[in-house]
Amino acid sequence: MRTIDWVDGAIELVDQTRLPDEYVLLRVETVDELVEAIRRLAVRGAPALGVAGALGVALARGDQEAVARLRAARPTAVNLAWGVDQASAAADPLATALRIRDEDIAACRAMGERGAGLIEGERLRIMTVCNTGGLAAVERGTALGVVQTLHEQGRLAEVYALETRPLLQGARLTTWELGRMGAPHRLVADSAGPYLLARGGVDAVLIGADRIAANGDTANKIGSYALALGAERAGVPFYVVAPESTIDAATPSGDYIEIEDRGTEEIIAIRGVRLAPEGTQALNPAFDVTPHDLITAIVTESRVIRP
Ligand code: MRU
């Protein structure tokens, strides 16, 4: 499966808002369609956004205003701006975008192997949040790529996937991917994560990243910080798995990372079914920042970084 690709002069991507009920490919022919797909999370996850940004520059065909709209479609994952900038600076944006796509496939495979080599044990129980699998990249994922490699090595006992409110990337997407892999897993309510760590029975927490600041502070899906605190208290190793392109040397620390707030609607309703009284206002930070001292190691395609 390729989550995103260039097919016959346009972008083709798996519409992730339709999963797990339907597997639908979306054909994106203009930058405005791509911006809309990114905003509603039809395509999402930092590495996939990097490829989308780069391919989008090819779609823009030199329209700089369109490129600027694309770059700003979502603020937290640095890969989107990075992919746009890489392709914009190239003489042939499409060739650069296709290279970024291919490098992502190789990087995810390398992260899977390096991460699996780092974690000790033979019957591993892994906790994760959001979706960091092939759907968040091109073919294989980052943190879930490590899980996939562990499973292929016969070293995976079970995955505890947090459901990841409000948009349920864990419940909808991670379980779908783990099912396709044939990897044993159970879905966990977000609020149960830290308690399950405290109770024992989890060998490692693996998360992805949307932006890693120069000092190692890591922005990732909301709920990551709570897991990091729980893991520290329980003495469970906490790993961030992300490509080098997610490291943003221009951002000194997590204090400088813009956190997307996605507004009230996603919190007060699930898929159009309202939960809270009409008129309720919500806070909806889509990401949080885990301070570097709570991270056991950051695993990229080329190195392991410790605090
Ligand atoms: O809002 P999303 O679904 O785009 O958030 C995605 C995440 O937080 C992922 O953990 C991160 O992008 C890494 S994906 C390999």
PDB file of C-alpha atoms in Angstrom, residues 45-228:
ATOM      1  CA  GLY A  45       1.127  12.324   9.794  1.00  0.00           C
ATOM      2  CA  ALA A  46       4.405  14.218   9.554  1.00  0.00           C
ATOM      3  CA  PRO A  47       6.258  12.155   6.909  1.00  0.00           C
ATOM      4  CA  ALA A  48       3.182  11.910   4.650  1.00  0.00           C
ATOM      5  CA  LEU A  49       2.726  15.680   4.974  1.00  0.00           C
ATOM      6  CA  GLY A  50       6.350  16.155   3.877  1.00  0.00           C
ATOM      7  CA  VAL A  51       5.700  14.182   0.699  1.00  0.00           C
ATOM      8  CA  ALA A  52       2.344  15.939   0.193  1.00  0.00           C
ATOM      9  CA  GLY A  53       4.025  19.348   0.530  1.00  0.00           C
ATOM     10  CA  ALA A  54       6.707  18.486  -2.008  1.00  0.00           C
ATOM     11  CA  LEU A  55       4.273  16.955  -4.518  1.00  0.00           C
ATOM     12  CA  GLY A  56       2.015  19.972  -4.000  1.00  0.00           C
ATOM     13  CA  VAL A  57       4.769  22.275  -5.267  1.00  0.00           C
ATOM     14  CA  ALA A  58       4.763  20.243  -8.487  1.00  0.00           C
ATOM     15  CA  LEU A  59       0.978  20.757  -8.699  1.00  0.00           C
ATOM     16  CA  ALA A  60       1.397  24.519  -8.127  1.00  0.00           C
ATOM     17  CA  ARG A  61       3.430  24.884 -11.342  1.00  0.00           C
ATOM     18  CA  GLY A  62       5.176  28.043 -10.147  1.00  0.00           C
ATOM     19  CA  ASP A  63       2.170  29.718  -8.445  1.00  0.00           C
ATOM     20  CA  GLN A  64       3.952  31.158  -5.382  1.00  0.00           C
ATOM     21  CA  GLU A  65       0.747  32.198  -3.595  1.00  0.00           C
ATOM     22  CA  ALA A  66      -0.548  28.652  -3.858  1.00  0.00           C
ATOM     23  CA  VAL A  67       2.769  27.347  -2.506  1.00  0.00           C
ATOM     24  CA  ALA A  68       2.503  29.727   0.482  1.00  0.00           C
ATOM     25  CA  ARG A  69      -1.065  28.530   1.234  1.00  0.00           C
ATOM     26  CA  LEU A  70       0.104  24.937   1.088  1.00  0.00           C
ATOM     27  CA  ARG A  71       3.074  25.589   3.397  1.00  0.00           C
ATOM     28  CA  ALA A  72       0.733  27.110   6.003  1.00  0.00           C
ATOM     29  CA  ALA A  73      -2.016  24.465   5.785  1.00  0.00           C
ATOM     30  CA  ARG A  74      -1.036  22.980   9.178  1.00  0.00           C
ATOM     31  CA  PRO A  75       1.544  24.602  11.478  1.00  0.00           C
ATOM     32  CA  THR A  76       2.996  21.986  13.836  1.00  0.00           C
ATOM     33  CA  ALA A  77       4.503  19.207  11.678  1.00  0.00           C
ATOM     34  CA  VAL A  78       7.715  20.725  10.336  1.00  0.00           C
ATOM     35  CA  ASN A  79       7.803  18.160   7.532  1.00  0.00           C
ATOM     36  CA  LEU A  80       5.081  19.993   5.581  1.00  0.00           C
ATOM     37  CA  ALA A  81       7.082  23.236   5.353  1.00  0.00           C
ATOM     38  CA  TRP A  82      10.275  21.213   4.887  1.00  0.00           C
ATOM     39  CA  GLY A  83       8.832  19.278   1.930  1.00  0.00           C
ATOM     40  CA  VAL A  84       7.484  22.483   0.354  1.00  0.00           C
ATOM     41  CA  ASP A  85      10.846  24.229   0.784  1.00  0.00           C
ATOM     42  CA  GLN A  86      12.856  21.315  -0.621  1.00  0.00           C
ATOM     43  CA  ALA A  87      10.725  21.122  -3.757  1.00  0.00           C
ATOM     44  CA  SER A  88      10.498  24.921  -4.148  1.00  0.00           C
ATOM     45  CA  ALA A  89      14.286  25.260  -4.121  1.00  0.00           C
ATOM     46  CA  ALA A  90      14.717  22.602  -6.816  1.00  0.00           C
ATOM     47  CA  ALA A  91      14.975  23.130 -10.572  1.00  0.00           C
ATOM     48  CA  ASP A  92      12.620  20.156 -11.002  1.00  0.00           C
ATOM     49  CA  PRO A  93      10.141  20.113  -8.074  1.00  0.00           C
ATOM     50  CA  LEU A  94       8.511  16.857  -9.178  1.00  0.00           C
ATOM     51  CA  ALA A  95      11.815  14.987  -9.333  1.00  0.00           C
ATOM     52  CA  THR A  96      12.656  16.274  -5.841  1.00  0.00           C
ATOM     53  CA  ALA A  97       9.224  15.283  -4.531  1.00  0.00           C
ATOM     54  CA  LEU A  98       9.618  11.759  -5.916  1.00  0.00           C
ATOM     55  CA  ARG A  99      13.059  11.537  -4.327  1.00  0.00           C
ATOM     56  CA  ILE A 100      11.564  12.600  -0.950  1.00  0.00           C
ATOM     57  CA  ARG A 101       8.899   9.894  -1.399  1.00  0.00           C
ATOM     58  CA  ASP A 102      11.546   7.248  -2.077  1.00  0.00           C
ATOM     59  CA  GLU A 103      13.775   8.437   0.760  1.00  0.00           C
ATOM     60  CA  ASP A 104      10.839   8.198   3.155  1.00  0.00           C
ATOM     61  CA  ILE A 105      10.302   4.553   2.225  1.00  0.00           C
ATOM     62  CA  ALA A 106      13.993   3.785   2.892  1.00  0.00           C
ATOM     63  CA  ALA A 107      14.092   5.901   6.074  1.00  0.00           C
ATOM     64  CA  CYS A 108      11.086   4.143   7.606  1.00  0.00           C
ATOM     65  CA  ARG A 109      12.640   0.755   6.932  1.00  0.00           C
ATOM     66  CA  ALA A 110      15.906   1.923   8.555  1.00  0.00           C
ATOM     67  CA  MET A 111      14.087   3.380  11.588  1.00  0.00           C
ATOM     68  CA  GLY A 112      12.221   0.110  12.009  1.00  0.00           C
ATOM     69  CA  GLU A 113      15.434  -1.873  12.108  1.00  0.00           C
ATOM     70  CA  ARG A 114      17.333   0.574  14.325  1.00  0.00           C
ATOM     71  CA  GLY A 115      14.426   0.902  16.762  1.00  0.00           C
ATOM     72  CA  ALA A 116      13.847  -2.844  16.963  1.00  0.00           C
ATOM     73  CA  GLY A 117      17.567  -3.327  17.606  1.00  0.00           C
ATOM     74  CA  LEU A 118      17.487  -0.823  20.449  1.00  0.00           C
ATOM     75  CA  ILE A 119      14.633  -2.356  22.422  1.00  0.00           C
ATOM     76  CA  GLU A 120      15.642  -5.340  24.521  1.00  0.00           C
ATOM     77  CA  GLY A 121      13.446  -8.377  25.077  1.00  0.00           C
ATOM     78  CA  GLU A 122      11.716 -11.139  23.149  1.00  0.00           C
ATOM     79  CA  ARG A 123       7.974 -10.885  24.050  1.00  0.00           C
ATOM     80  CA  LEU A 124       7.472  -7.160  23.914  1.00  0.00           C
ATOM     81  CA  ARG A 125       4.393  -5.228  24.948  1.00  0.00           C
ATOM     82  CA  ILE A 126       4.408  -1.823  23.301  1.00  0.00           C
ATOM     83  CA  MET A 127       2.202   1.189  24.000  1.00  0.00           C
ATOM     84  CA  THR A 128       1.665   3.849  21.319  1.00  0.00           C
ATOM     85  CA  VAL A 129      -0.525   6.865  20.579  1.00  0.00           C
ATOM     86  CA  CYS A 130      -2.027   8.285  17.381  1.00  0.00           C
ATOM     87  CA  ASN A 131      -1.115   6.648  14.085  1.00  0.00           C
ATOM     88  CA  THR A 132       2.515   6.433  13.078  1.00  0.00           C
ATOM     89  CA  GLY A 133       2.190   3.603  10.562  1.00  0.00           C
ATOM     90  CA  GLY A 134       2.289   3.453   6.787  1.00  0.00           C
ATOM     91  CA  LEU A 135      -0.742   5.743   6.694  1.00  0.00           C
ATOM     92  CA  ALA A 136       1.335   8.509   8.306  1.00  0.00           C
ATOM     93  CA  ALA A 137       4.187   8.019   5.840  1.00  0.00           C
ATOM     94  CA  VAL A 138       4.382   6.397   2.390  1.00  0.00           C
ATOM     95  CA  GLU A 139       4.667   2.619   2.885  1.00  0.00           C
ATOM     96  CA  ARG A 140       5.923   1.775   6.358  1.00  0.00           C
ATOM     97  CA  GLY A 141       5.710   4.028   9.375  1.00  0.00           C
ATOM     98  CA  THR A 142       7.984   5.416  12.095  1.00  0.00           C
ATOM     99  CA  ALA A 143       7.053   4.222  15.609  1.00  0.00           C
ATOM    100  CA  LEU A 144       4.623   1.704  14.112  1.00  0.00           C
ATOM    101  CA  GLY A 145       7.369   0.771  11.648  1.00  0.00           C
ATOM    102  CA  VAL A 146       9.405  -0.381  14.656  1.00  0.00           C
ATOM    103  CA  VAL A 147       6.371  -2.355  15.840  1.00  0.00           C
ATOM    104  CA  GLN A 148       6.066  -3.912  12.368  1.00  0.00           C
ATOM    105  CA  THR A 149       9.741  -4.904  12.387  1.00  0.00           C
ATOM    106  CA  LEU A 150       9.419  -6.400  15.891  1.00  0.00           C
ATOM    107  CA  HIS A 151       6.404  -8.363  14.678  1.00  0.00           C
ATOM    108  CA  GLU A 152       8.322  -9.621  11.630  1.00  0.00           C
ATOM    109  CA  GLN A 153      11.128 -10.676  13.971  1.00  0.00           C
ATOM    110  CA  GLY A 154       8.635 -12.641  16.109  1.00  0.00           C
ATOM    111  CA  ARG A 155       9.363 -10.407  19.123  1.00  0.00           C
ATOM    112  CA  LEU A 156       6.010  -8.652  19.524  1.00  0.00           C
ATOM    113  CA  ALA A 157       3.635  -9.896  22.231  1.00  0.00           C
ATOM    114  CA  GLU A 158       1.010  -7.160  22.006  1.00  0.00           C
ATOM    115  CA  VAL A 159       0.426  -3.508  21.143  1.00  0.00           C
ATOM    116  CA  TYR A 160      -1.647  -1.194  23.340  1.00  0.00           C
ATOM    117  CA  ALA A 161      -2.972   1.457  20.978  1.00  0.00           C
ATOM    118  CA  LEU A 162      -4.400   4.604  22.561  1.00  0.00           C
ATOM    119  CA  GLU A 163      -7.616   5.652  20.872  1.00  0.00           C
ATOM    120  CA  THR A 164      -6.393   9.271  20.414  1.00  0.00           C
ATOM    121  CA  ARG A 165      -9.337  11.572  20.898  1.00  0.00           C
ATOM    122  CA  PRO A 166     -10.646  13.721  19.371  1.00  0.00           C
ATOM    123  CA  LEU A 167     -10.090  12.373  15.853  1.00  0.00           C
ATOM    124  CA  LEU A 168      -9.388   8.781  16.917  1.00  0.00           C
ATOM    125  CA  GLN A 169      -6.355   8.082  14.749  1.00  0.00           C
ATOM    126  CA  GLY A 170      -5.473   5.230  17.133  1.00  0.00           C
ATOM    127  CA  ALA A 171      -8.936   3.663  17.160  1.00  0.00           C
ATOM    128  CA  ARG A 172      -9.580   4.096  13.441  1.00  0.00           C
ATOM    129  CA  LEU A 173      -6.173   3.848  11.780  1.00  0.00           C
ATOM    130  CA  THR A 174      -3.622   2.136  14.033  1.00  0.00           C
ATOM    131  CA  THR A 175      -5.936  -0.781  14.794  1.00  0.00           C
ATOM    132  CA  TRP A 176      -6.666  -1.078  11.039  1.00  0.00           C
ATOM    133  CA  GLU A 177      -2.950  -1.218  10.239  1.00  0.00           C
ATOM    134  CA  LEU A 178      -2.141  -3.648  13.068  1.00  0.00           C
ATOM    135  CA  GLY A 179      -4.986  -5.882  11.900  1.00  0.00           C
ATOM    136  CA  ARG A 180      -3.571  -5.939   8.375  1.00  0.00           C
ATOM    137  CA  MET A 181      -0.144  -6.809   9.788  1.00  0.00           C
ATOM    138  CA  GLY A 182      -1.630  -9.616  11.866  1.00  0.00           C
ATOM    139  CA  ALA A 183      -0.090  -8.031  14.974  1.00  0.00           C
ATOM    140  CA  PRO A 184      -1.860  -8.717  18.307  1.00  0.00           C
ATOM    141  CA  HIS A 185      -3.279  -5.520  19.764  1.00  0.00           C
ATOM    142  CA  ARG A 186      -5.827  -4.023  22.102  1.00  0.00           C
ATOM    143  CA  LEU A 187      -7.374  -0.571  22.003  1.00  0.00           C
ATOM    144  CA  VAL A 188      -7.033   1.554  25.142  1.00  0.00           C
ATOM    145  CA  ALA A 189      -8.882   4.720  26.205  1.00  0.00           C
ATOM    146  CA  ASP A 190      -6.451   7.644  26.309  1.00  0.00           C
ATOM    147  CA  SER A 191      -6.985   8.244  30.004  1.00  0.00           C
ATOM    148  CA  ALA A 192      -6.038   4.613  30.789  1.00  0.00           C
ATOM    149  CA  GLY A 193      -2.539   4.945  29.324  1.00  0.00           C
ATOM    150  CA  PRO A 194      -0.593   6.294  32.326  1.00  0.00           C
ATOM    151  CA  TYR A 195      -2.404   3.915  34.709  1.00  0.00           C
ATOM    152  CA  LEU A 196      -1.581   0.881  32.571  1.00  0.00           C
ATOM    153  CA  LEU A 197       2.066   1.956  32.618  1.00  0.00           C
ATOM    154  CA  ALA A 198       1.965   2.275  36.414  1.00  0.00           C
ATOM    155  CA  ARG A 199       0.335  -1.159  36.759  1.00  0.00           C
ATOM    156  CA  GLY A 200       3.219  -2.826  34.924  1.00  0.00           C
ATOM    157  CA  GLY A 201       3.043  -4.951  31.818  1.00  0.00           C
ATOM    158  CA  VAL A 202       4.299  -2.459  29.247  1.00  0.00           C
ATOM    159  CA  ASP A 203       7.911  -2.814  28.074  1.00  0.00           C
ATOM    160  CA  ALA A 204       8.261   0.383  26.044  1.00  0.00           C
ATOM    161  CA  VAL A 205       6.323   3.389  24.781  1.00  0.00           C
ATOM    162  CA  LEU A 206       6.960   4.306  21.135  1.00  0.00           C
ATOM    163  CA  ILE A 207       5.702   7.543  19.611  1.00  0.00           C
ATOM    164  CA  GLY A 208       6.306   9.511  16.422  1.00  0.00           C
ATOM    165  CA  ALA A 209       6.979  13.238  16.209  1.00  0.00           C
ATOM    166  CA  ASP A 210       5.707  16.276  14.367  1.00  0.00           C
ATOM    167  CA  ARG A 211       8.619  18.558  15.237  1.00  0.00           C
ATOM    168  CA  ILE A 212      11.715  17.940  17.314  1.00  0.00           C
ATOM    169  CA  ALA A 213      13.351  21.127  18.581  1.00  0.00           C
ATOM    170  CA  ALA A 214      17.129  21.551  18.663  1.00  0.00           C
ATOM    171  CA  ASN A 215      17.241  20.581  22.365  1.00  0.00           C
ATOM    172  CA  GLY A 216      15.203  17.388  21.777  1.00  0.00           C
ATOM    173  CA  ASP A 217      11.827  18.656  23.041  1.00  0.00           C
ATOM    174  CA  THR A 218       9.285  16.820  20.904  1.00  0.00           C
ATOM    175  CA  ALA A 219       5.871  17.923  19.653  1.00  0.00           C
ATOM    176  CA  ASN A 220       3.593  15.000  18.915  1.00  0.00           C
ATOM    177  CA  LYS A 221      -0.088  14.093  19.118  1.00  0.00           C
ATOM    178  CA  ILE A 222      -1.905  15.286  22.229  1.00  0.00           C
ATOM    179  CA  GLY A 223      -1.573  12.594  24.899  1.00  0.00           C
ATOM    180  CA  SER A 224       2.120  11.949  24.280  1.00  0.00           C
ATOM    181  CA  TYR A 225       3.201  14.087  27.241  1.00  0.00           C
ATOM    182  CA  ALA A 226       0.893  12.231  29.640  1.00  0.00           C
ATOM    183  CA  LEU A 227       2.394   8.948  28.459  1.00  0.00           C
ATOM    184  CA  ALA A 228       5.930  10.316  28.914  1.00  0.00           C
TER     185      ALA A 228
END
